[in-house]
Amino acid sequence: MVTYTTKLEFDNETDKTKIFKVLEAHKLAFNQCSFVRFHLARNSIVELHAKFYQNFRKSQEKIPSQVVIRAEQECISAYKSVRSNKHKIDKPIEKKRLSMRLDKRIFSY
């Protein structure tokens, strides 16, 4: 897998607005997913998906499903990192910056 970090440049304001809406949606999905994950006993993607996905999709219908699924995966990864680094957390992990891993299913948005 190849990873790139890049600064985004836009030709017009419409494209910039669309990209930022997707990034904001991903941040919202991550933060709500993290709240659900914090109250689960295990770090299981299956268990998290069962508790989070349908409720979130009903409340946020305009957010594409792949963005929500990416947020779930990133949330599980964040909690796995916290555990492997032996950190103690007393509240859900919160995403403050706009960032997102793109793949071929999300890149077209």
PDB file of N, CA and C in Angstrom:
ATOM      1  N   MET A   1       0.843  -1.166   0.000  1.00  0.00           N
ATOM      2  CA  MET A   1       0.000   0.000   0.000  1.00  0.00           C
ATOM      3  C   MET A   1       0.897   1.241   0.000  1.00  0.00           C
ATOM      4  N   VAL A   2       0.504   2.210  -0.793  1.00  0.00           N
ATOM      5  CA  VAL A   2       1.241   3.458  -0.903  1.00  0.00           C
ATOM      6  C   VAL A   2       0.410   4.553  -0.242  1.00  0.00           C
ATOM      7  N   THR A   3       1.051   5.383   0.565  1.00  0.00           N
ATOM      8  CA  THR A   3       0.367   6.473   1.251  1.00  0.00           C
ATOM      9  C   THR A   3       0.984   7.796   0.842  1.00  0.00           C
ATOM     10  N   TYR A   4       0.123   8.762   0.541  1.00  0.00           N
ATOM     11  CA  TYR A   4       0.569  10.106   0.200  1.00  0.00           C
ATOM     12  C   TYR A   4      -0.110  11.095   1.128  1.00  0.00           C
ATOM     13  N   THR A   5       0.616  12.082   1.559  1.00  0.00           N
ATOM     14  CA  THR A   5       0.046  13.209   2.276  1.00  0.00           C
ATOM     15  C   THR A   5       0.217  14.403   1.361  1.00  0.00           C
ATOM     16  N   THR A   6      -0.880  15.099   1.123  1.00  0.00           N
ATOM     17  CA  THR A   6      -0.820  16.186   0.160  1.00  0.00           C
ATOM     18  C   THR A   6      -1.639  17.377   0.631  1.00  0.00           C
ATOM     19  N   LYS A   7      -1.269  18.522   0.169  1.00  0.00           N
ATOM     20  CA  LYS A   7      -2.053  19.727   0.403  1.00  0.00           C
ATOM     21  C   LYS A   7      -3.002  19.877  -0.782  1.00  0.00           C
ATOM     22  N   LEU A   8      -4.260  20.121  -0.491  1.00  0.00           N
ATOM     23  CA  LEU A   8      -5.257  20.219  -1.547  1.00  0.00           C
ATOM     24  C   LEU A   8      -5.296  21.622  -2.128  1.00  0.00           C
ATOM     25  N   GLU A   9      -5.353  21.681  -3.453  1.00  0.00           N
ATOM     26  CA  GLU A   9      -5.531  22.945  -4.156  1.00  0.00           C
ATOM     27  C   GLU A   9      -6.778  22.817  -5.018  1.00  0.00           C
ATOM     28  N   PHE A  10      -7.540  23.894  -5.099  1.00  0.00           N
ATOM     29  CA  PHE A  10      -8.825  23.850  -5.782  1.00  0.00           C
ATOM     30  C   PHE A  10      -8.873  24.865  -6.909  1.00  0.00           C
ATOM     31  N   ASP A  11      -9.563  24.482  -7.983  1.00  0.00           N
ATOM     32  CA  ASP A  11      -9.747  25.384  -9.116  1.00  0.00           C
ATOM     33  C   ASP A  11     -10.886  26.370  -8.864  1.00  0.00           C
ATOM     34  N   ASN A  12     -11.872  25.940  -8.079  1.00  0.00           N
ATOM     35  CA  ASN A  12     -13.001  26.822  -7.800  1.00  0.00           C
ATOM     36  C   ASN A  12     -13.560  26.551  -6.408  1.00  0.00           C
ATOM     37  N   GLU A  13     -14.409  27.430  -5.941  1.00  0.00           N
ATOM     38  CA  GLU A  13     -14.977  27.327  -4.590  1.00  0.00           C
ATOM     39  C   GLU A  13     -15.944  26.152  -4.463  1.00  0.00           C
ATOM     40  N   THR A  14     -16.610  25.780  -5.551  1.00  0.00           N
ATOM     41  CA  THR A  14     -17.568  24.672  -5.509  1.00  0.00           C
ATOM     42  C   THR A  14     -16.870  23.371  -5.143  1.00  0.00           C
ATOM     43  N   ASP A  15     -15.743  23.099  -5.784  1.00  0.00           N
ATOM     44  CA  ASP A  15     -14.986  21.885  -5.472  1.00  0.00           C
ATOM     45  C   ASP A  15     -14.487  21.906  -4.039  1.00  0.00           C
ATOM     46  N   LYS A  16     -14.014  23.051  -3.610  1.00  0.00           N
ATOM     47  CA  LYS A  16     -13.499  23.181  -2.245  1.00  0.00           C
ATOM     48  C   LYS A  16     -14.611  22.910  -1.235  1.00  0.00           C
ATOM     49  N   THR A  17     -15.781  23.449  -1.478  1.00  0.00           N
ATOM     50  CA  THR A  17     -16.915  23.247  -0.588  1.00  0.00           C
ATOM     51  C   THR A  17     -17.310  21.775  -0.519  1.00  0.00           C
ATOM     52  N   LYS A  18     -17.338  21.105  -1.656  1.00  0.00           N
ATOM     53  CA  LYS A  18     -17.700  19.682  -1.692  1.00  0.00           C
ATOM     54  C   LYS A  18     -16.708  18.832  -0.904  1.00  0.00           C
ATOM     55  N   ILE A  19     -15.443  19.071  -1.111  1.00  0.00           N
ATOM     56  CA  ILE A  19     -14.413  18.303  -0.406  1.00  0.00           C
ATOM     57  C   ILE A  19     -14.502  18.535   1.097  1.00  0.00           C
ATOM     58  N   PHE A  20     -14.666  19.780   1.501  1.00  0.00           N
ATOM     59  CA  PHE A  20     -14.745  20.076   2.929  1.00  0.00           C
ATOM     60  C   PHE A  20     -15.992  19.488   3.566  1.00  0.00           C
ATOM     61  N   LYS A  21     -17.087  19.405   2.823  1.00  0.00           N
ATOM     62  CA  LYS A  21     -18.297  18.772   3.353  1.00  0.00           C
ATOM     63  C   LYS A  21     -18.063  17.283   3.612  1.00  0.00           C
ATOM     64  N   VAL A  22     -17.375  16.618   2.707  1.00  0.00           N
ATOM     65  CA  VAL A  22     -17.067  15.196   2.894  1.00  0.00           C
ATOM     66  C   VAL A  22     -16.133  15.012   4.092  1.00  0.00           C
ATOM     67  N   LEU A  23     -15.123  15.872   4.204  1.00  0.00           N
ATOM     68  CA  LEU A  23     -14.187  15.771   5.327  1.00  0.00           C
ATOM     69  C   LEU A  23     -14.881  16.061   6.666  1.00  0.00           C
ATOM     70  N   GLU A  24     -15.772  17.034   6.687  1.00  0.00           N
ATOM     71  CA  GLU A  24     -16.535  17.327   7.903  1.00  0.00           C
ATOM     72  C   GLU A  24     -17.457  16.162   8.256  1.00  0.00           C
ATOM     73  N   ALA A  25     -18.066  15.551   7.240  1.00  0.00           N
ATOM     74  CA  ALA A  25     -18.938  14.395   7.474  1.00  0.00           C
ATOM     75  C   ALA A  25     -18.140  13.236   8.059  1.00  0.00           C
ATOM     76  N   HIS A  26     -16.939  13.022   7.556  1.00  0.00           N
ATOM     77  CA  HIS A  26     -16.078  11.958   8.075  1.00  0.00           C
ATOM     78  C   HIS A  26     -15.697  12.233   9.533  1.00  0.00           C
ATOM     79  N   LYS A  27     -15.381  13.466   9.843  1.00  0.00           N
ATOM     80  CA  LYS A  27     -15.037  13.833  11.220  1.00  0.00           C
ATOM     81  C   LYS A  27     -16.226  13.607  12.153  1.00  0.00           C
ATOM     82  N   LEU A  28     -17.414  14.001  11.724  1.00  0.00           N
ATOM     83  CA  LEU A  28     -18.624  13.787  12.510  1.00  0.00           C
ATOM     84  C   LEU A  28     -18.862  12.298  12.737  1.00  0.00           C
ATOM     85  N   ALA A  29     -18.740  11.512  11.670  1.00  0.00           N
ATOM     86  CA  ALA A  29     -18.940  10.065  11.781  1.00  0.00           C
ATOM     87  C   ALA A  29     -17.912   9.449  12.731  1.00  0.00           C
ATOM     88  N   PHE A  30     -16.658   9.863  12.623  1.00  0.00           N
ATOM     89  CA  PHE A  30     -15.608   9.332  13.499  1.00  0.00           C
ATOM     90  C   PHE A  30     -15.912   9.644  14.957  1.00  0.00           C
ATOM     91  N   ASN A  31     -16.252  10.882  15.256  1.00  0.00           N
ATOM     92  CA  ASN A  31     -16.487  11.285  16.643  1.00  0.00           C
ATOM     93  C   ASN A  31     -17.688  10.567  17.251  1.00  0.00           C
ATOM     94  N   GLN A  32     -18.746  10.399  16.486  1.00  0.00           N
ATOM     95  CA  GLN A  32     -19.905   9.673  17.004  1.00  0.00           C
ATOM     96  C   GLN A  32     -19.606   8.182  17.137  1.00  0.00           C
ATOM     97  N   CYS A  33     -18.845   7.656  16.194  1.00  0.00           N
ATOM     98  CA  CYS A  33     -18.432   6.256  16.241  1.00  0.00           C
ATOM     99  C   CYS A  33     -17.526   6.019  17.455  1.00  0.00           C
ATOM    100  N   SER A  34     -16.648   6.952  17.735  1.00  0.00           N
ATOM    101  CA  SER A  34     -15.751   6.842  18.873  1.00  0.00           C
ATOM    102  C   SER A  34     -16.531   6.831  20.185  1.00  0.00           C
ATOM    103  N   PHE A  35     -17.583   7.612  20.259  1.00  0.00           N
ATOM    104  CA  PHE A  35     -18.424   7.618  21.453  1.00  0.00           C
ATOM    105  C   PHE A  35     -19.044   6.242  21.678  1.00  0.00           C
ATOM    106  N   VAL A  36     -19.551   5.634  20.603  1.00  0.00           N
ATOM    107  CA  VAL A  36     -20.141   4.292  20.697  1.00  0.00           C
ATOM    108  C   VAL A  36     -19.066   3.277  21.073  1.00  0.00           C
ATOM    109  N   ARG A  37     -17.912   3.341  20.418  1.00  0.00           N
ATOM    110  CA  ARG A  37     -16.822   2.390  20.681  1.00  0.00           C
ATOM    111  C   ARG A  37     -16.309   2.494  22.109  1.00  0.00           C
ATOM    112  N   PHE A  38     -16.267   3.684  22.664  1.00  0.00           N
ATOM    113  CA  PHE A  38     -15.780   3.888  24.029  1.00  0.00           C
ATOM    114  C   PHE A  38     -16.597   3.092  25.034  1.00  0.00           C
ATOM    115  N   HIS A  39     -17.884   2.919  24.767  1.00  0.00           N
ATOM    116  CA  HIS A  39     -18.764   2.212  25.683  1.00  0.00           C
ATOM    117  C   HIS A  39     -18.876   0.722  25.389  1.00  0.00           C
ATOM    118  N   LEU A  40     -18.115   0.214  24.448  1.00  0.00           N
ATOM    119  CA  LEU A  40     -18.095  -1.224  24.161  1.00  0.00           C
ATOM    120  C   LEU A  40     -16.957  -1.884  24.933  1.00  0.00           C
ATOM    121  N   ALA A  41     -17.130  -3.154  25.229  1.00  0.00           N
ATOM    122  CA  ALA A  41     -16.114  -3.880  25.995  1.00  0.00           C
ATOM    123  C   ALA A  41     -14.930  -4.294  25.129  1.00  0.00           C
ATOM    124  N   ARG A  42     -15.203  -4.634  23.867  1.00  0.00           N
ATOM    125  CA  ARG A  42     -14.140  -5.135  22.998  1.00  0.00           C
ATOM    126  C   ARG A  42     -13.928  -4.203  21.818  1.00  0.00           C
ATOM    127  N   ASN A  43     -12.781  -4.342  21.187  1.00  0.00           N
ATOM    128  CA  ASN A  43     -12.441  -3.552  20.004  1.00  0.00           C
ATOM    129  C   ASN A  43     -12.772  -4.357  18.753  1.00  0.00           C
ATOM    130  N   SER A  44     -14.043  -4.607  18.533  1.00  0.00           N
ATOM    131  CA  SER A  44     -14.495  -5.446  17.435  1.00  0.00           C
ATOM    132  C   SER A  44     -15.223  -4.607  16.384  1.00  0.00           C
ATOM    133  N   ILE A  45     -14.765  -4.696  15.144  1.00  0.00           N
ATOM    134  CA  ILE A  45     -15.424  -3.960  14.052  1.00  0.00           C
ATOM    135  C   ILE A  45     -16.844  -4.467  13.836  1.00  0.00           C
ATOM    136  N   VAL A  46     -17.071  -5.757  14.022  1.00  0.00           N
ATOM    137  CA  VAL A  46     -18.402  -6.342  13.836  1.00  0.00           C
ATOM    138  C   VAL A  46     -19.365  -5.795  14.879  1.00  0.00           C
ATOM    139  N   GLU A  47     -18.929  -5.789  16.122  1.00  0.00           N
ATOM    140  CA  GLU A  47     -19.766  -5.287  17.207  1.00  0.00           C
ATOM    141  C   GLU A  47     -20.018  -3.780  17.055  1.00  0.00           C
ATOM    142  N   LEU A  48     -18.994  -3.043  16.700  1.00  0.00           N
ATOM    143  CA  LEU A  48     -19.133  -1.597  16.502  1.00  0.00           C
ATOM    144  C   LEU A  48     -20.088  -1.296  15.349  1.00  0.00           C
ATOM    145  N   HIS A  49     -19.924  -2.003  14.246  1.00  0.00           N
ATOM    146  CA  HIS A  49     -20.782  -1.790  13.081  1.00  0.00           C
ATOM    147  C   HIS A  49     -22.244  -2.070  13.431  1.00  0.00           C
ATOM    148  N   ALA A  50     -22.483  -3.138  14.185  1.00  0.00           N
ATOM    149  CA  ALA A  50     -23.851  -3.497  14.568  1.00  0.00           C
ATOM    150  C   ALA A  50     -24.492  -2.429  15.448  1.00  0.00           C
ATOM    151  N   LYS A  51     -23.727  -1.818  16.325  1.00  0.00           N
ATOM    152  CA  LYS A  51     -24.274  -0.806  17.242  1.00  0.00           C
ATOM    153  C   LYS A  51     -24.362   0.589  16.623  1.00  0.00           C
ATOM    154  N   PHE A  52     -23.489   0.878  15.660  1.00  0.00           N
ATOM    155  CA  PHE A  52     -23.347   2.261  15.188  1.00  0.00           C
ATOM    156  C   PHE A  52     -23.963   2.526  13.813  1.00  0.00           C
ATOM    157  N   TYR A  53     -23.685   1.689  12.840  1.00  0.00           N
ATOM    158  CA  TYR A  53     -23.916   2.009  11.437  1.00  0.00           C
ATOM    159  C   TYR A  53     -25.367   2.382  11.115  1.00  0.00           C
ATOM    160  N   GLN A  54     -26.319   1.520  11.417  1.00  0.00           N
ATOM    161  CA  GLN A  54     -27.714   1.787  11.030  1.00  0.00           C
ATOM    162  C   GLN A  54     -28.267   3.050  11.696  1.00  0.00           C
ATOM    163  N   ASN A  55     -27.971   3.222  12.975  1.00  0.00           N
ATOM    164  CA  ASN A  55     -28.460   4.420  13.677  1.00  0.00           C
ATOM    165  C   ASN A  55     -27.882   5.693  13.073  1.00  0.00           C
ATOM    166  N   PHE A  56     -26.595   5.663  12.774  1.00  0.00           N
ATOM    167  CA  PHE A  56     -25.967   6.845  12.195  1.00  0.00           C
ATOM    168  C   PHE A  56     -26.503   7.130  10.797  1.00  0.00           C
ATOM    169  N   ARG A  57     -26.670   6.094   9.991  1.00  0.00           N
ATOM    170  CA  ARG A  57     -27.172   6.293   8.622  1.00  0.00           C
ATOM    171  C   ARG A  57     -28.600   6.826   8.627  1.00  0.00           C
ATOM    172  N   LYS A  58     -29.397   6.425   9.593  1.00  0.00           N
ATOM    173  CA  LYS A  58     -30.764   6.956   9.691  1.00  0.00           C
ATOM    174  C   LYS A  58     -30.750   8.438  10.067  1.00  0.00           C
ATOM    175  N   SER A  59     -29.833   8.826  10.930  1.00  0.00           N
ATOM    176  CA  SER A  59     -29.795  10.222  11.365  1.00  0.00           C
ATOM    177  C   SER A  59     -29.053  11.124  10.378  1.00  0.00           C
ATOM    178  N   GLN A  60     -28.136  10.561   9.604  1.00  0.00           N
ATOM    179  CA  GLN A  60     -27.329  11.341   8.649  1.00  0.00           C
ATOM    180  C   GLN A  60     -27.420  10.700   7.259  1.00  0.00           C
ATOM    181  N   GLU A  61     -28.562  10.798   6.633  1.00  0.00           N
ATOM    182  CA  GLU A  61     -28.809  10.111   5.364  1.00  0.00           C
ATOM    183  C   GLU A  61     -27.952  10.611   4.208  1.00  0.00           C
ATOM    184  N   LYS A  62     -27.507  11.848   4.261  1.00  0.00           N
ATOM    185  CA  LYS A  62     -26.765  12.414   3.130  1.00  0.00           C
ATOM    186  C   LYS A  62     -25.290  12.023   3.115  1.00  0.00           C
ATOM    187  N   ILE A  63     -24.805  11.470   4.211  1.00  0.00           N
ATOM    188  CA  ILE A  63     -23.400  11.053   4.251  1.00  0.00           C
ATOM    189  C   ILE A  63     -23.272   9.706   3.563  1.00  0.00           C
ATOM    190  N   PRO A  64     -22.382   9.600   2.568  1.00  0.00           N
ATOM    191  CA  PRO A  64     -22.214   8.334   1.836  1.00  0.00           C
ATOM    192  C   PRO A  64     -21.760   7.203   2.758  1.00  0.00           C
ATOM    193  N   SER A  65     -22.215   6.007   2.457  1.00  0.00           N
ATOM    194  CA  SER A  65     -21.922   4.857   3.310  1.00  0.00           C
ATOM    195  C   SER A  65     -20.429   4.564   3.407  1.00  0.00           C
ATOM    196  N   GLN A  66     -19.685   4.761   2.334  1.00  0.00           N
ATOM    197  CA  GLN A  66     -18.250   4.489   2.376  1.00  0.00           C
ATOM    198  C   GLN A  66     -17.521   5.431   3.321  1.00  0.00           C
ATOM    199  N   VAL A  67     -18.008   6.635   3.467  1.00  0.00           N
ATOM    200  CA  VAL A  67     -17.404   7.583   4.406  1.00  0.00           C
ATOM    201  C   VAL A  67     -17.633   7.095   5.837  1.00  0.00           C
ATOM    202  N   VAL A  68     -18.822   6.587   6.103  1.00  0.00           N
ATOM    203  CA  VAL A  68     -19.147   6.068   7.439  1.00  0.00           C
ATOM    204  C   VAL A  68     -18.310   4.825   7.739  1.00  0.00           C
ATOM    205  N   ILE A  69     -18.183   3.947   6.776  1.00  0.00           N
ATOM    206  CA  ILE A  69     -17.399   2.724   6.966  1.00  0.00           C
ATOM    207  C   ILE A  69     -15.931   3.062   7.200  1.00  0.00           C
ATOM    208  N   ARG A  70     -15.408   4.021   6.473  1.00  0.00           N
ATOM    209  CA  ARG A  70     -14.019   4.467   6.699  1.00  0.00           C
ATOM    210  C   ARG A  70     -13.841   5.031   8.101  1.00  0.00           C
ATOM    211  N   ALA A  71     -14.840   5.765   8.583  1.00  0.00           N
ATOM    212  CA  ALA A  71     -14.776   6.322   9.938  1.00  0.00           C
ATOM    213  C   ALA A  71     -14.759   5.202  10.973  1.00  0.00           C
ATOM    214  N   GLU A  72     -15.572   4.164  10.756  1.00  0.00           N
ATOM    215  CA  GLU A  72     -15.563   3.012  11.661  1.00  0.00           C
ATOM    216  C   GLU A  72     -14.186   2.360  11.693  1.00  0.00           C
ATOM    217  N   GLN A  73     -13.614   2.140  10.528  1.00  0.00           N
ATOM    218  CA  GLN A  73     -12.309   1.488  10.451  1.00  0.00           C
ATOM    219  C   GLN A  73     -11.225   2.341  11.110  1.00  0.00           C
ATOM    220  N   GLU A  74     -11.277   3.638  10.888  1.00  0.00           N
ATOM    221  CA  GLU A  74     -10.294   4.535  11.493  1.00  0.00           C
ATOM    222  C   GLU A  74     -10.453   4.578  13.014  1.00  0.00           C
ATOM    223  N   CYS A  75     -11.688   4.518  13.481  1.00  0.00           N
ATOM    224  CA  CYS A  75     -11.965   4.513  14.914  1.00  0.00           C
ATOM    225  C   CYS A  75     -11.386   3.258  15.568  1.00  0.00           C
ATOM    226  N   ILE A  76     -11.621   2.108  14.981  1.00  0.00           N
ATOM    227  CA  ILE A  76     -11.077   0.850  15.507  1.00  0.00           C
ATOM    228  C   ILE A  76      -9.554   0.930  15.535  1.00  0.00           C
ATOM    229  N   SER A  77      -8.977   1.467  14.486  1.00  0.00           N
ATOM    230  CA  SER A  77      -7.524   1.606  14.403  1.00  0.00           C
ATOM    231  C   SER A  77      -6.989   2.536  15.497  1.00  0.00           C
ATOM    232  N   ALA A  78      -7.688   3.617  15.768  1.00  0.00           N
ATOM    233  CA  ALA A  78      -7.260   4.565  16.798  1.00  0.00           C
ATOM    234  C   ALA A  78      -7.283   3.920  18.180  1.00  0.00           C
ATOM    235  N   TYR A  79      -8.334   3.162  18.467  1.00  0.00           N
ATOM    236  CA  TYR A  79      -8.416   2.495  19.766  1.00  0.00           C
ATOM    237  C   TYR A  79      -7.377   1.378  19.880  1.00  0.00           C
ATOM    238  N   LYS A  80      -7.073   0.736  18.777  1.00  0.00           N
ATOM    239  CA  LYS A  80      -6.031  -0.290  18.783  1.00  0.00           C
ATOM    240  C   LYS A  80      -4.665   0.345  19.068  1.00  0.00           C
ATOM    241  N   SER A  81      -4.410   1.514  18.503  1.00  0.00           N
ATOM    242  CA  SER A  81      -3.154   2.222  18.747  1.00  0.00           C
ATOM    243  C   SER A  81      -3.033   2.652  20.209  1.00  0.00           C
ATOM    244  N   VAL A  82      -4.121   3.148  20.767  1.00  0.00           N
ATOM    245  CA  VAL A  82      -4.116   3.552  22.173  1.00  0.00           C
ATOM    246  C   VAL A  82      -3.783   2.356  23.052  1.00  0.00           C
ATOM    247  N   ARG A  83      -4.396   1.235  22.759  1.00  0.00           N
ATOM    248  CA  ARG A  83      -4.157   0.030  23.555  1.00  0.00           C
ATOM    249  C   ARG A  83      -2.720  -0.462  23.418  1.00  0.00           C
ATOM    250  N   SER A  84      -2.200  -0.491  22.195  1.00  0.00           N
ATOM    251  CA  SER A  84      -0.840  -0.996  21.988  1.00  0.00           C
ATOM    252  C   SER A  84       0.214  -0.070  22.584  1.00  0.00           C
ATOM    253  N   ASN A  85      -0.102   1.221  22.692  1.00  0.00           N
ATOM    254  CA  ASN A  85       0.822   2.177  23.314  1.00  0.00           C
ATOM    255  C   ASN A  85       0.625   2.296  24.819  1.00  0.00           C
ATOM    256  N   LYS A  86      -0.299   1.478  25.354  1.00  0.00           N
ATOM    257  CA  LYS A  86      -0.561   1.403  26.789  1.00  0.00           C
ATOM    258  C   LYS A  86      -0.991   2.742  27.407  1.00  0.00           C
ATOM    259  N   HIS A  87      -1.776   3.512  26.661  1.00  0.00           N
ATOM    260  CA  HIS A  87      -2.330   4.760  27.182  1.00  0.00           C
ATOM    261  C   HIS A  87      -3.648   4.458  27.883  1.00  0.00           C
ATOM    262  N   LYS A  88      -3.968   5.231  28.866  1.00  0.00           N
ATOM    263  CA  LYS A  88      -5.260   5.129  29.554  1.00  0.00           C
ATOM    264  C   LYS A  88      -6.133   6.274  29.051  1.00  0.00           C
ATOM    265  N   ILE A  89      -7.355   5.953  28.688  1.00  0.00           N
ATOM    266  CA  ILE A  89      -8.271   7.003  28.232  1.00  0.00           C
ATOM    267  C   ILE A  89      -9.494   7.021  29.148  1.00  0.00           C
ATOM    268  N   ASP A  90      -9.961   8.208  29.457  1.00  0.00           N
ATOM    269  CA  ASP A  90     -11.124   8.342  30.316  1.00  0.00           C
ATOM    270  C   ASP A  90     -12.315   8.972  29.591  1.00  0.00           C
ATOM    271  N   LYS A  91     -12.124   9.259  28.312  1.00  0.00           N
ATOM    272  CA  LYS A  91     -13.215   9.776  27.487  1.00  0.00           C
ATOM    273  C   LYS A  91     -12.979   9.306  26.047  1.00  0.00           C
ATOM    274  N   PRO A  92     -14.016   9.341  25.196  1.00  0.00           N
ATOM    275  CA  PRO A  92     -13.844   8.885  23.812  1.00  0.00           C
ATOM    276  C   PRO A  92     -12.788   9.701  23.064  1.00  0.00           C
ATOM    277  N   ILE A  93     -12.105   9.046  22.165  1.00  0.00           N
ATOM    278  CA  ILE A  93     -11.133   9.729  21.311  1.00  0.00           C
ATOM    279  C   ILE A  93     -11.900  10.695  20.415  1.00  0.00           C
ATOM    280  N   GLU A  94     -11.376  11.900  20.259  1.00  0.00           N
ATOM    281  CA  GLU A  94     -12.042  12.906  19.432  1.00  0.00           C
ATOM    282  C   GLU A  94     -11.122  13.326  18.293  1.00  0.00           C
ATOM    283  N   LYS A  95     -11.672  13.352  17.107  1.00  0.00           N
ATOM    284  CA  LYS A  95     -10.928  13.810  15.940  1.00  0.00           C
ATOM    285  C   LYS A  95     -11.172  15.310  15.795  1.00  0.00           C
ATOM    286  N   LYS A  96     -10.094  16.084  15.759  1.00  0.00           N
ATOM    287  CA  LYS A  96     -10.232  17.544  15.700  1.00  0.00           C
ATOM    288  C   LYS A  96      -9.890  18.111  14.329  1.00  0.00           C
ATOM    289  N   ARG A  97      -9.028  17.445  13.605  1.00  0.00           N
ATOM    290  CA  ARG A  97      -8.609  17.938  12.293  1.00  0.00           C
ATOM    291  C   ARG A  97      -9.334  17.198  11.174  1.00  0.00           C
ATOM    292  N   LEU A  98      -9.370  17.834  10.034  1.00  0.00           N
ATOM    293  CA  LEU A  98      -9.995  17.223   8.864  1.00  0.00           C
ATOM    294  C   LEU A  98      -8.957  16.391   8.125  1.00  0.00           C
ATOM    295  N   SER A  99      -9.186  15.098   8.093  1.00  0.00           N
ATOM    296  CA  SER A  99      -8.316  14.202   7.337  1.00  0.00           C
ATOM    297  C   SER A  99      -9.094  12.938   7.045  1.00  0.00           C
ATOM    298  N   MET A 100      -8.672  12.247   5.991  1.00  0.00           N
ATOM    299  CA  MET A 100      -9.395  11.042   5.602  1.00  0.00           C
ATOM    300  C   MET A 100      -8.539  10.225   4.661  1.00  0.00           C
ATOM    301  N   ARG A 101      -8.575   8.922   4.834  1.00  0.00           N
ATOM    302  CA  ARG A 101      -7.907   8.033   3.898  1.00  0.00           C
ATOM    303  C   ARG A 101      -8.833   7.800   2.718  1.00  0.00           C
ATOM    304  N   LEU A 102      -8.311   7.991   1.540  1.00  0.00           N
ATOM    305  CA  LEU A 102      -9.107   7.786   0.335  1.00  0.00           C
ATOM    306  C   LEU A 102      -8.782   6.437  -0.279  1.00  0.00           C
ATOM    307  N   ASP A 103      -9.777   5.821  -0.878  1.00  0.00           N
ATOM    308  CA  ASP A 103      -9.564   4.630  -1.677  1.00  0.00           C
ATOM    309  C   ASP A 103     -10.386   4.790  -2.956  1.00  0.00           C
ATOM    310  N   LYS A 104     -10.396   3.774  -3.777  1.00  0.00           N
ATOM    311  CA  LYS A 104     -11.061   3.922  -5.073  1.00  0.00           C
ATOM    312  C   LYS A 104     -12.569   4.127  -4.948  1.00  0.00           C
ATOM    313  N   ARG A 105     -13.179   3.699  -3.837  1.00  0.00           N
ATOM    314  CA  ARG A 105     -14.613   3.888  -3.663  1.00  0.00           C
ATOM    315  C   ARG A 105     -14.952   5.306  -3.177  1.00  0.00           C
ATOM    316  N   ILE A 106     -14.049   5.947  -2.464  1.00  0.00           N
ATOM    317  CA  ILE A 106     -14.300   7.280  -1.925  1.00  0.00           C
ATOM    318  C   ILE A 106     -13.737   8.368  -2.831  1.00  0.00           C
ATOM    319  N   PHE A 107     -12.708   8.060  -3.548  1.00  0.00           N
ATOM    320  CA  PHE A 107     -11.995   9.056  -4.346  1.00  0.00           C
ATOM    321  C   PHE A 107     -12.915   9.772  -5.330  1.00  0.00           C
ATOM    322  N   SER A 108     -13.969   9.122  -5.799  1.00  0.00           N
ATOM    323  CA  SER A 108     -14.851   9.720  -6.795  1.00  0.00           C
ATOM    324  C   SER A 108     -15.772  10.794  -6.210  1.00  0.00           C
ATOM    325  N   TYR A 109     -15.947  10.850  -4.884  1.00  0.00           N
ATOM    326  CA  TYR A 109     -16.782  11.884  -4.293  1.00  0.00           C
ATOM    327  C   TYR A 109     -16.153  13.232  -4.481  1.00  0.00           C
TER     328      TYR A 109
END
